[in-house]
XYZ file of C-alpha atoms in Angstrom:
679
model
C -152.135 258.825 -18.059
C -151.540 262.566 -18.157
C -154.175 264.612 -19.959
C -152.671 265.951 -23.213
C -149.103 265.689 -21.943
C -148.597 262.759 -24.271
C -146.907 259.399 -23.915
C -143.177 258.957 -24.336
C -142.304 255.960 -26.499
C -138.886 255.233 -28.010
C -138.173 252.671 -30.717
C -135.602 251.723 -33.358
C -135.450 251.153 -37.087
C -132.862 250.307 -39.744
C -131.081 253.055 -41.618
C -132.316 254.100 -45.070
C -135.386 251.862 -44.713
C -138.939 253.250 -44.451
C -141.378 251.409 -42.167
C -144.927 251.636 -40.843
C -147.098 250.138 -38.115
C -150.830 250.131 -37.346
C -152.321 251.308 -34.047
C -155.747 250.319 -32.715
C -157.700 252.559 -30.323
C -160.077 251.051 -27.731
C -161.782 252.342 -24.628
C -160.956 250.955 -21.170
C -163.610 248.247 -21.626
C -161.828 246.985 -24.744
C -164.424 248.278 -27.230
C -163.281 249.865 -30.512
C -163.471 253.673 -30.610
C -164.255 255.305 -33.959
C -161.712 257.900 -35.086
C -163.956 259.524 -37.691
C -163.428 263.277 -37.577
C -160.219 262.984 -35.515
C -157.278 264.705 -37.224
C -153.762 263.364 -36.648
C -150.417 264.824 -37.693
C -146.801 263.994 -37.014
C -143.265 265.056 -37.826
C -139.615 264.138 -37.350
C -136.887 266.670 -36.594
C -133.889 266.018 -38.860
C -130.242 266.762 -38.137
C -130.470 270.223 -39.689
C -133.690 270.993 -37.771
C -135.900 270.453 -40.808
C -139.376 269.021 -40.263
C -140.061 265.732 -42.045
C -143.738 264.794 -42.094
C -144.977 261.408 -40.869
C -147.646 259.923 -43.143
C -150.777 259.106 -41.105
C -153.738 257.343 -42.730
C -156.937 255.758 -41.472
C -156.924 251.946 -41.583
C -159.574 249.494 -42.743
C -161.402 249.552 -39.409
C -162.804 252.723 -37.891
C -160.462 252.542 -34.870
C -157.248 251.871 -36.813
C -154.588 254.399 -37.780
C -151.463 253.564 -39.826
C -148.296 255.566 -39.075
C -145.693 255.507 -41.897
C -142.163 256.765 -41.242
C -139.728 257.752 -44.040
C -136.228 256.303 -44.527
C -133.701 257.953 -42.197
C -129.912 257.857 -41.959
C -128.222 256.404 -38.885
C -128.547 258.536 -35.790
C -131.044 259.565 -33.109
C -134.115 261.553 -34.217
C -136.876 263.130 -32.194
C -140.488 262.792 -33.321
C -143.998 263.595 -32.165
C -147.527 262.620 -33.185
C -150.252 265.222 -32.572
C -154.034 265.153 -32.466
C -156.243 268.193 -33.064
C -158.437 269.157 -30.116
C -161.949 270.523 -30.388
C -160.694 274.096 -30.117
C -158.342 273.574 -33.081
C -155.167 273.391 -30.997
C -152.633 270.598 -31.472
C -152.057 268.247 -28.521
C -149.276 265.669 -28.223
C -150.548 262.076 -28.511
C -147.172 260.366 -28.151
C -143.574 261.345 -28.817
C -140.004 260.263 -28.222
C -136.845 259.314 -30.090
C -136.189 257.032 -33.030
C -132.842 255.216 -32.874
C -131.794 254.628 -36.486
C -129.291 251.761 -36.440
C -126.647 250.789 -38.994
C -126.410 247.456 -40.787
C -123.493 246.418 -38.564
C -125.990 245.743 -35.741
C -128.202 243.467 -37.842
C -127.154 240.239 -36.069
C -127.606 241.867 -32.650
C -131.142 243.023 -33.485
C -132.108 239.683 -35.057
C -131.456 237.936 -31.742
C -133.684 240.291 -29.760
C -136.903 239.396 -27.892
C -139.900 238.116 -29.896
C -142.540 240.491 -31.256
C -145.445 241.325 -28.976
C -148.255 243.857 -28.778
C -147.642 247.048 -26.852
C -150.501 248.889 -25.147
C -150.274 252.594 -24.315
C -152.791 254.675 -22.379
C -153.276 257.959 -24.282
C -155.469 261.031 -23.931
C -157.817 262.112 -26.750
C -159.764 265.308 -27.433
C -163.124 265.518 -25.811
C -163.747 264.783 -22.177
C -160.605 265.664 -20.227
C -160.665 262.520 -18.080
C -161.252 260.088 -20.953
C -158.389 257.695 -21.699
C -157.991 255.338 -24.646
C -155.815 252.271 -25.072
C -153.578 252.407 -28.138
C -152.187 249.017 -29.170
C -149.246 248.701 -31.566
C -146.293 246.430 -32.267
C -143.548 247.115 -29.738
C -140.807 245.222 -31.588
C -138.731 247.606 -33.656
C -138.805 247.582 -37.421
C -135.037 247.086 -37.449
C -135.372 243.710 -35.804
C -137.693 242.392 -38.529
C -135.340 243.618 -41.287
C -132.352 242.161 -39.479
C -134.100 238.819 -39.168
C -134.761 238.628 -42.942
C -131.193 239.648 -43.789
C -129.782 237.048 -41.439
C -132.050 234.350 -42.910
C -130.868 235.240 -46.445
C -127.261 234.861 -45.334
C -128.020 231.491 -43.744
C -129.786 230.302 -46.923
C -126.773 231.273 -49.024
C -124.464 229.403 -46.659
C -126.724 226.312 -46.790
C -126.799 226.446 -50.625
C -123.031 226.576 -50.761
C -122.746 223.632 -48.356
C -125.193 221.607 -50.476
C -123.237 222.351 -53.656
C -119.988 221.321 -51.996
C -121.538 218.040 -50.819
C -122.947 217.345 -54.303
C -119.538 217.896 -55.874
C -117.915 215.524 -53.376
C -120.547 212.829 -54.047
C -120.010 213.164 -57.815
C -116.248 212.785 -57.346
C -116.756 209.630 -55.259
C -119.050 208.170 -57.937
C -116.471 208.839 -60.647
C -113.821 207.067 -58.569
C -116.151 204.059 -58.146
C -116.743 203.913 -61.914
C -112.987 203.961 -62.541
C -112.514 201.072 -60.098
C -115.195 199.030 -61.885
C -113.515 199.757 -65.221
C -110.207 198.454 -63.858
C -111.962 195.258 -62.695
C -113.462 194.774 -66.171
C -110.016 195.245 -67.696
C -108.725 192.503 -65.346
C -111.450 190.113 -66.522
C -110.503 190.807 -70.142
C -106.835 190.053 -69.310
C -107.818 186.695 -67.790
C -109.745 185.806 -70.952
C -106.707 186.613 -73.113
C -104.486 184.427 -70.932
C -106.942 181.506 -71.304
C -106.950 181.949 -75.074
C -103.155 181.815 -75.160
C -103.176 178.620 -73.043
C -105.587 176.998 -75.531
C -103.277 177.926 -78.390
C -100.335 176.346 -76.531
C -102.343 173.111 -76.014
C -103.172 173.003 -79.717
C -99.495 173.380 -80.586
C -98.586 170.510 -78.238
C -101.171 168.294 -79.952
C -99.578 169.105 -83.347
C -96.160 168.084 -82.057
C -97.546 164.742 -80.841
C -99.067 164.076 -84.288
C -95.721 164.857 -85.983
C -93.905 162.351 -83.718
C -96.500 159.669 -84.481
C -96.029 160.179 -88.231
C -92.291 159.878 -87.842
C -92.696 156.555 -85.963
C -94.980 155.274 -88.718
C -92.359 156.155 -91.298
C -89.746 154.201 -89.328
C -92.045 151.151 -89.290
C -92.548 151.298 -93.021
C -88.796 151.513 -93.574
C -88.336 148.436 -91.431
C -91.042 146.586 -93.369
C -89.301 147.380 -96.683
C -85.994 146.098 -95.399
C -87.466 142.821 -94.211
C -89.316 142.200 -97.437
C -86.040 142.682 -99.401
C -84.370 139.987 -97.329
C -87.260 137.556 -97.613
C -86.178 136.354 -100.987
C -82.716 135.441 -99.791
C -83.484 134.153 -96.350
C -86.840 132.361 -96.310
C -86.223 131.179 -92.804
C -85.773 134.640 -91.598
C -88.948 135.671 -93.257
C -91.157 134.209 -90.661
C -89.121 135.731 -87.892
C -88.946 138.985 -89.691
C -92.596 138.766 -90.540
C -93.387 138.149 -86.921
C -91.190 141.041 -85.893
C -92.780 143.219 -88.505
C -96.217 142.302 -87.282
C -95.232 143.014 -83.689
C -93.518 146.277 -84.692
C -96.473 147.220 -86.827
C -98.869 146.491 -83.991
C -96.738 148.461 -81.557
C -96.475 151.336 -84.045
C -100.176 151.285 -84.719
C -100.884 151.129 -80.996
C -98.466 153.976 -80.340
C -99.923 156.038 -83.156
C -103.463 155.411 -81.947
C -102.547 156.185 -78.344
C -100.765 159.389 -79.306
C -103.566 160.414 -81.660
C -106.174 159.806 -78.925
C -104.096 161.723 -76.393
C -103.633 164.535 -78.878
C -107.318 164.680 -79.754
C -108.294 164.552 -76.043
C -105.747 167.282 -75.170
C -106.919 169.463 -78.007
C -110.558 168.949 -77.048
C -109.922 169.652 -73.398
C -107.815 172.707 -74.170
C -110.377 174.001 -76.634
C -113.275 173.450 -74.213
C -111.393 175.059 -71.312
C -110.394 178.007 -73.459
C -113.937 178.505 -74.719
C -115.351 178.309 -71.203
C -112.789 180.729 -69.822
C -113.268 183.135 -72.714
C -117.076 183.021 -72.421
C -116.981 183.431 -68.631
C -114.472 186.233 -68.841
C -116.450 187.976 -71.561
C -119.714 187.644 -69.568
C -118.045 188.881 -66.367
C -116.414 191.751 -68.191
C -119.642 192.769 -69.941
C -121.656 192.461 -66.709
C -119.089 194.419 -64.725
C -118.932 197.163 -67.327
C -122.740 197.331 -67.518
C -123.113 197.409 -63.740
C -120.426 200.084 -63.421
C -122.055 202.103 -66.160
C -125.559 201.788 -64.664
C -124.345 202.583 -61.143
C -122.301 205.522 -62.356
C -125.231 206.850 -64.370
C -127.659 206.296 -61.458
C -125.307 208.090 -59.085
C -124.020 210.858 -61.296
C -127.369 211.837 -62.908
C -129.088 213.060 -59.687
C -125.801 214.566 -58.550
C -125.560 216.529 -61.756
C -129.136 217.694 -61.256
C -128.406 218.645 -57.624
C -125.232 220.389 -58.703
C -127.186 222.379 -61.296
C -129.831 223.225 -58.676
C -127.125 224.206 -56.218
C -125.478 226.358 -58.879
C -128.763 228.211 -59.395
C -129.113 228.671 -55.624
C -125.522 229.904 -55.420
C -126.171 232.354 -58.250
C -129.246 233.635 -56.402
C -127.312 233.855 -53.149
C -124.519 235.681 -54.940
C -127.091 238.141 -56.237
C -128.446 238.694 -52.737
C -124.928 239.106 -51.391
C -124.087 241.642 -54.112
C -127.299 243.504 -53.302
C -126.421 243.471 -49.602
C -122.917 244.717 -50.416
C -124.396 247.547 -52.484
C -126.763 248.450 -49.660
C -123.874 248.314 -47.186
C -121.826 250.638 -49.381
C -124.787 253.002 -49.634
C -125.258 252.853 -45.865
C -121.568 253.522 -45.304
C -121.724 256.551 -47.581
C -124.834 257.782 -45.786
C -123.162 257.232 -42.425
C -120.103 259.164 -43.550
C -122.317 262.021 -44.735
C -124.167 261.970 -41.399
C -120.882 262.054 -39.519
C -119.757 265.035 -41.581
C -123.035 266.835 -40.903
C -122.777 266.038 -37.196
C -119.217 267.355 -37.105
C -120.330 270.541 -38.849
C -123.231 270.902 -36.389
C -120.881 270.466 -33.433
C -118.483 272.995 -34.884
C -121.341 275.504 -35.155
C -122.236 275.173 -31.461
C -120.737 278.001 -29.356
C -117.886 276.696 -27.201
C -117.207 277.359 -23.534
C -113.942 279.173 -22.914
C -111.421 278.546 -20.116
C -113.399 280.795 -17.750
C -116.631 278.881 -18.296
C -118.238 281.576 -20.458
C -120.025 281.008 -23.745
C -120.396 283.709 -26.397
C -123.591 283.502 -28.461
C -123.459 285.467 -31.719
C -126.263 288.001 -31.881
C -126.923 287.959 -28.138
C -129.773 286.356 -26.177
C -133.379 287.473 -26.438
C -135.987 286.149 -24.002
C -139.543 287.077 -23.034
C -138.608 286.810 -19.375
C -135.781 288.513 -17.555
C -132.405 286.823 -17.334
C -131.875 286.015 -13.678
C -128.711 286.154 -11.584
C -127.865 282.523 -12.342
C -127.825 283.159 -16.087
C -131.191 281.446 -16.612
C -134.439 282.772 -18.022
C -137.510 283.328 -15.849
C -140.516 281.853 -17.676
C -143.785 283.368 -16.438
C -146.739 281.016 -15.844
C -150.224 281.698 -17.155
C -152.389 283.785 -14.839
C -155.269 282.028 -13.109
C -155.860 279.177 -10.701
C -155.327 275.707 -12.165
C -158.347 273.462 -12.631
C -158.717 270.163 -10.742
C -157.556 268.246 -13.795
C -154.590 270.549 -14.228
C -153.600 270.060 -10.585
C -153.698 266.280 -10.925
C -151.673 266.476 -14.107
C -149.036 268.628 -12.434
C -148.873 266.222 -9.500
C -148.382 263.265 -11.859
C -145.799 265.035 -13.990
C -143.726 266.230 -11.070
C -143.668 262.793 -9.433
C -142.895 264.309 -6.056
C -141.320 261.878 -3.612
C -143.628 262.990 -0.832
C -146.754 262.314 -2.876
C -145.388 258.936 -3.902
C -144.861 258.062 -0.249
C -148.450 259.051 0.506
C -149.667 256.375 -1.911
C -147.426 253.713 -0.317
C -148.368 251.469 2.590
C -145.772 249.642 4.679
C -146.110 245.878 5.101
C -144.075 245.122 8.207
C -142.060 241.925 8.452
C -143.562 239.695 11.152
C -140.204 238.580 12.516
C -141.808 236.549 15.316
C -143.651 234.229 12.889
C -140.862 233.355 10.426
C -140.631 229.583 9.835
C -137.635 227.676 8.444
C -137.058 223.969 7.831
C -133.933 222.022 8.680
C -131.296 223.521 10.970
C -131.564 227.085 9.644
C -131.291 229.799 12.315
C -133.405 232.991 12.140
C -132.326 236.242 13.766
C -134.622 239.289 14.073
C -131.969 241.978 13.612
C -134.665 244.669 13.893
C -137.970 243.269 15.190
C -140.771 243.929 12.726
C -138.366 245.368 10.187
C -135.358 243.257 9.280
C -134.365 239.583 9.711
C -131.460 237.342 8.748
C -131.427 233.569 8.205
C -128.337 231.358 8.352
C -128.415 228.008 6.555
C -125.560 225.720 7.698
C -123.161 224.307 5.137
C -124.431 221.350 3.142
C -128.075 221.732 4.273
C -131.277 223.144 2.754
C -134.094 225.262 4.112
C -137.510 226.501 2.982
C -138.237 229.804 4.745
C -141.640 231.543 4.945
C -141.646 235.286 5.724
C -145.099 236.668 6.697
C -145.995 240.370 6.435
C -148.494 242.373 8.474
C -149.606 245.961 9.027
C -152.621 248.283 9.038
C -154.307 248.346 5.638
C -157.492 250.180 4.758
C -159.417 247.691 2.641
C -162.699 245.791 2.547
C -163.914 244.206 -0.677
C -161.312 246.169 -2.640
C -157.680 246.454 -1.542
C -156.505 249.033 -4.143
C -153.338 246.910 -4.513
C -151.067 248.148 -7.356
C -147.653 246.661 -6.557
C -144.926 246.023 -3.995
C -141.191 246.198 -3.381
C -139.407 243.846 -0.968
C -135.806 244.181 0.271
C -134.406 240.668 -0.350
C -130.898 239.293 -0.796
C -129.226 235.877 -0.833
C -125.547 235.078 -1.287
C -125.858 232.080 -3.598
C -128.251 230.004 -5.676
C -131.881 229.989 -4.595
C -135.330 231.298 -5.394
C -138.214 233.406 -4.119
C -141.893 232.540 -4.648
C -144.688 235.084 -4.185
C -148.425 234.493 -4.377
C -150.507 237.548 -5.245
C -154.207 238.179 -5.746
C -157.324 236.325 -4.704
C -157.532 232.747 -3.412
C -155.386 230.336 -1.429
C -151.939 228.994 -2.230
C -150.309 225.804 -0.930
C -146.692 226.012 0.313
C -144.390 222.951 0.152
C -140.970 222.524 1.746
C -137.538 221.141 0.876
C -137.930 220.557 -2.855
C -135.432 221.033 -5.676
C -135.067 224.483 -7.231
C -136.855 223.255 -10.377
C -139.871 222.170 -8.306
C -142.735 224.507 -7.352
C -142.604 225.631 -3.704
C -146.045 227.286 -3.965
C -148.895 225.890 -6.064
C -152.561 226.913 -6.513
C -154.751 225.909 -3.574
C -158.229 224.430 -3.778
C -159.891 227.832 -4.048
C -157.276 229.934 -5.807
C -159.546 231.998 -8.036
C -159.209 231.665 -11.783
C -158.671 234.954 -13.603
C -157.940 236.729 -10.303
C -154.905 235.186 -8.566
C -151.455 234.023 -9.614
C -148.038 232.856 -8.387
C -144.612 234.269 -9.319
C -141.605 231.919 -9.031
C -138.148 233.550 -9.526
C -135.107 231.230 -9.708
C -131.411 232.194 -9.598
C -128.889 229.475 -10.505
C -125.907 231.711 -9.626
C -123.918 230.294 -12.568
C -122.034 232.990 -14.461
C -122.016 232.821 -18.257
C -118.361 233.596 -18.992
C -118.992 233.963 -22.725
C -121.771 236.560 -22.375
C -120.480 237.941 -19.074
C -123.636 237.771 -16.981
C -126.335 235.664 -15.308
C -129.605 234.020 -16.362
C -132.780 234.560 -14.299
C -135.916 232.420 -14.778
C -139.446 233.587 -13.894
C -142.367 231.123 -13.910
C -145.846 232.670 -13.669
C -148.670 230.274 -12.732
C -152.127 231.565 -13.737
C -155.489 230.518 -15.173
C -157.894 232.597 -17.262
C -160.849 230.222 -16.946
C -161.586 226.958 -15.162
C -162.104 225.287 -18.543
C -158.661 226.298 -19.816
C -156.986 225.127 -16.614
C -153.763 226.367 -15.052
C -150.935 227.575 -17.274
C -147.302 228.449 -16.648
C -145.560 231.234 -18.543
C -141.754 230.868 -18.359
C -139.686 234.013 -18.964
C -135.902 233.848 -19.328
C -133.854 237.019 -18.777
C -130.139 237.712 -18.932
C -128.499 240.331 -16.691
C -125.016 241.492 -17.756
C -122.646 241.618 -14.777
C -118.946 241.125 -14.126
C -117.514 238.396 -11.907
C -117.315 240.987 -9.104
C -121.098 241.581 -9.328
C -122.728 238.134 -9.012
C -126.482 237.669 -9.228
C -128.311 237.392 -6.825
C -125.696 238.610 -4.339
C -126.083 242.221 -5.538
C -129.912 242.179 -5.578
C -131.386 244.862 -3.299
C -135.107 244.540 -4.002
C -137.712 242.392 -5.739
C -140.243 244.799 -7.303
C -143.659 244.191 -8.878
C -145.984 246.874 -10.286
C -148.995 246.902 -12.599
C -150.253 249.876 -14.549
C -153.934 249.430 -13.652
C -156.284 246.787 -12.320
C -156.374 243.561 -14.271
C -159.670 243.061 -16.104
C -161.479 239.740 -16.209
C -160.448 238.959 -19.775
C -160.478 235.763 -21.827
C -157.056 236.425 -23.400
C -153.685 236.874 -21.752
C -152.640 240.556 -21.462
C -149.613 241.759 -19.514
C -150.744 244.399 -17.013
C -147.719 244.128 -14.708
C -143.938 243.864 -14.743
C -141.376 242.250 -12.446
C -138.075 244.024 -11.744
C -134.784 243.551 -9.891
C -133.092 246.504 -8.211
C -129.356 245.755 -7.990
C -126.269 247.342 -6.512
C -122.665 247.004 -7.621
C -120.810 249.094 -10.136
C -123.138 248.471 -13.055
C -124.300 251.274 -15.310
C -127.889 249.941 -15.020
C -129.407 249.089 -11.629
C -133.056 248.476 -12.585
C -133.736 245.342 -14.649
C -137.081 244.195 -16.063
C -137.115 240.390 -15.841
C -140.737 239.512 -16.749
C -144.034 240.878 -18.057
C -146.908 239.191 -16.181
C -150.698 239.191 -16.199
C -151.432 241.012 -12.946
C -154.373 240.750 -10.552
C -157.653 242.479 -9.816
C -158.091 244.484 -6.596
C -161.404 242.782 -5.763
C -161.166 240.529 -2.690
C -157.394 240.248 -2.978
C -156.751 241.016 0.678
C -153.634 243.143 0.907
C -152.211 241.789 -2.373
C -149.398 239.820 -0.718
C -149.204 238.294 2.755
C -145.954 236.301 2.653
C -143.006 235.226 0.527
C -141.285 231.831 0.359
C -137.535 231.450 -0.139
C -135.752 228.184 -0.945
C -132.087 228.260 -0.048
C -129.791 225.296 -0.765
C -126.728 225.184 1.475
C -123.195 225.557 0.243
C -120.762 222.710 0.899
C -117.934 225.181 1.538
C -119.680 227.159 4.307
C -122.828 228.692 5.777
C -125.192 230.696 3.544
C -126.957 233.875 4.708
C -129.987 235.764 3.450
C -131.648 239.015 4.502
C -135.252 240.219 4.181
C -136.777 243.561 5.163
C -140.240 245.114 5.444
C -142.110 245.501 2.177
C -143.879 248.514 0.680
C -147.301 248.149 -0.941
C -148.228 250.730 -3.569
C -151.830 251.874 -4.025
C -153.567 253.204 -7.110
C -153.707 256.979 -7.530
C -156.673 258.953 -8.922
C -158.275 257.240 -11.886
C -157.019 253.800 -10.756
C -153.723 254.525 -12.489
C -150.318 253.598 -11.066
C -147.734 256.179 -12.234
C -144.947 254.220 -10.483
C -145.364 251.518 -13.133
C -144.766 253.994 -15.963
C -141.768 255.488 -14.160
C -140.218 252.032 -13.696
C -140.882 251.128 -17.334
C -139.081 254.299 -18.431
C -136.081 253.753 -16.145
C -135.613 249.973 -16.347
C -133.641 248.109 -18.963
C -135.639 245.302 -20.530
C -133.488 242.170 -20.009
C -136.148 239.692 -21.202
C -134.829 237.270 -23.836
C -137.476 234.528 -24.213
C -141.086 233.781 -23.216
C -142.895 230.438 -23.427
C -146.356 229.342 -22.248
C -147.430 225.749 -21.562
C -149.930 223.788 -19.505
C -149.065 223.749 -15.812
C -147.538 220.434 -14.753
C -146.717 220.185 -11.063
C -143.051 219.483 -10.334
C -142.639 218.029 -6.852
C -139.156 216.524 -6.437
C -137.922 216.170 -2.843
C -134.279 216.792 -2.061
């Protein structure tokens, strides 16, 4: 890193919300560095050029500093954090811009990449060449606030859904209770009908008894008549007596029969009525009890859930009202900021039709105004020191110096291998080759690289860039670092074309597998890229695979990977033999097309050590499935290896990090399981 030129770091936060983050300082060996006696200061430049102080306090540990930023309105604010040198002067530690975002972008921020530690290499007072690692949380404060706000909204929605479901269940239970009540009413009606039938049977029995009495009366009348004639006609007496006896017997028999029938009918009717009434009453009582118990058992918990839901809804309503108040406050603040910005713009001198600008009060400068209208700024007298010269070289980033620290890895076009019926053409021997894969076929192509490289035990390898392009779905696999790798042919795109060999060194070598499915997401308007990094920290832990998913916005006229120009890998410094996973390197795509961004970061990876790594890379493997509609072509050119510059620092890495857009969306680490599925 540059000595006392500071580190540029930009981040975001939510409007009108203060935030803070801790930073830990360690030396290059990872040991904590005490900050006792070190004086920090910081400030933010507001819209009206006022200085707002940043609160800086020492943390619980001796190497921890806590930076607290005040609440800011929406906009873009510059800031810097200074450290006091031994001579009392203030030197920049790190600086940049704070993007203060409005509440309207809460959902966008909440869906951002997960939080992770960020490590910066900063200069401190003391020895000019000493560098410290400052670790802090790279995820913006706005994302955390957005996540909590979004969760509150989801909780409110879930509470409302639960209340609605509870109300529906209570309504259904009430309907069931009403149905049971109607059934009970039906049972009661049946009992009443049975009672009426019994009464009708009793009335019929009474009628039968009345008829029997009438017949008895007729018999008695006949007996009286016969007895009155007996005195006159003795002869007739016997006949009459016999008739009377027969009539009497018949009458008695009839009366007895009718009485028995009446008694039996009454008994049967009474018994039937009693049974029906008792059964109906029991059924009615049971039905009513069951309906009541079921209704109570159903409605009671529903009432409790409804009350609970009501409390949750009240709480959610309170949160929503609070959010609405905050939104109104934010809107007012935004309007005030817009007014201030408009006033600031109005105060800026305007350029007239001739291209001239009039500055009230004139222009005063220590140096003379030159013929181009600029100001000549004199440099300090005296030859620069060695450190100053290195710093100037780093800061300028001259293209010629960058080329000096690059080493060409020529494409060995005579040793390219391809499976199947693929045809290889060396368009420029040693520089550029093309491969044609016939329609409906597949090919695994190995491209070896060669060239003069000054290395023995240490290769000084810091990164590479490879011209590479395919016109459809496919993938590229690159093995870097120490140890052997095993290449396999004609597997599916989800399989691993390169896996760790028998002696691929743990904690020193790894494999990068980049897959393009070439399927455009029409909803998000872009393409997904998957990177799988195979590595192992120790033999005991075994091999792991870190899967990174990135999304590259692109129109249908700019398909990925058709517009890819280069695959680029760079690491900031040599990877240390550490027991925990730390990202030292980054993987990028350089694209063409009409996009506003051409450099995309698609993965943060562990990196490798320069010890016994050979030249860093020696070959790449490309899997190219054929297209049923026609032949598929791919092109590969000579690679460029980048070497470390003084201090084992790679400034190209920091330049790429500053220029690239971070398109990483998700990262996941799991045990490595070999996928070997033939086509």
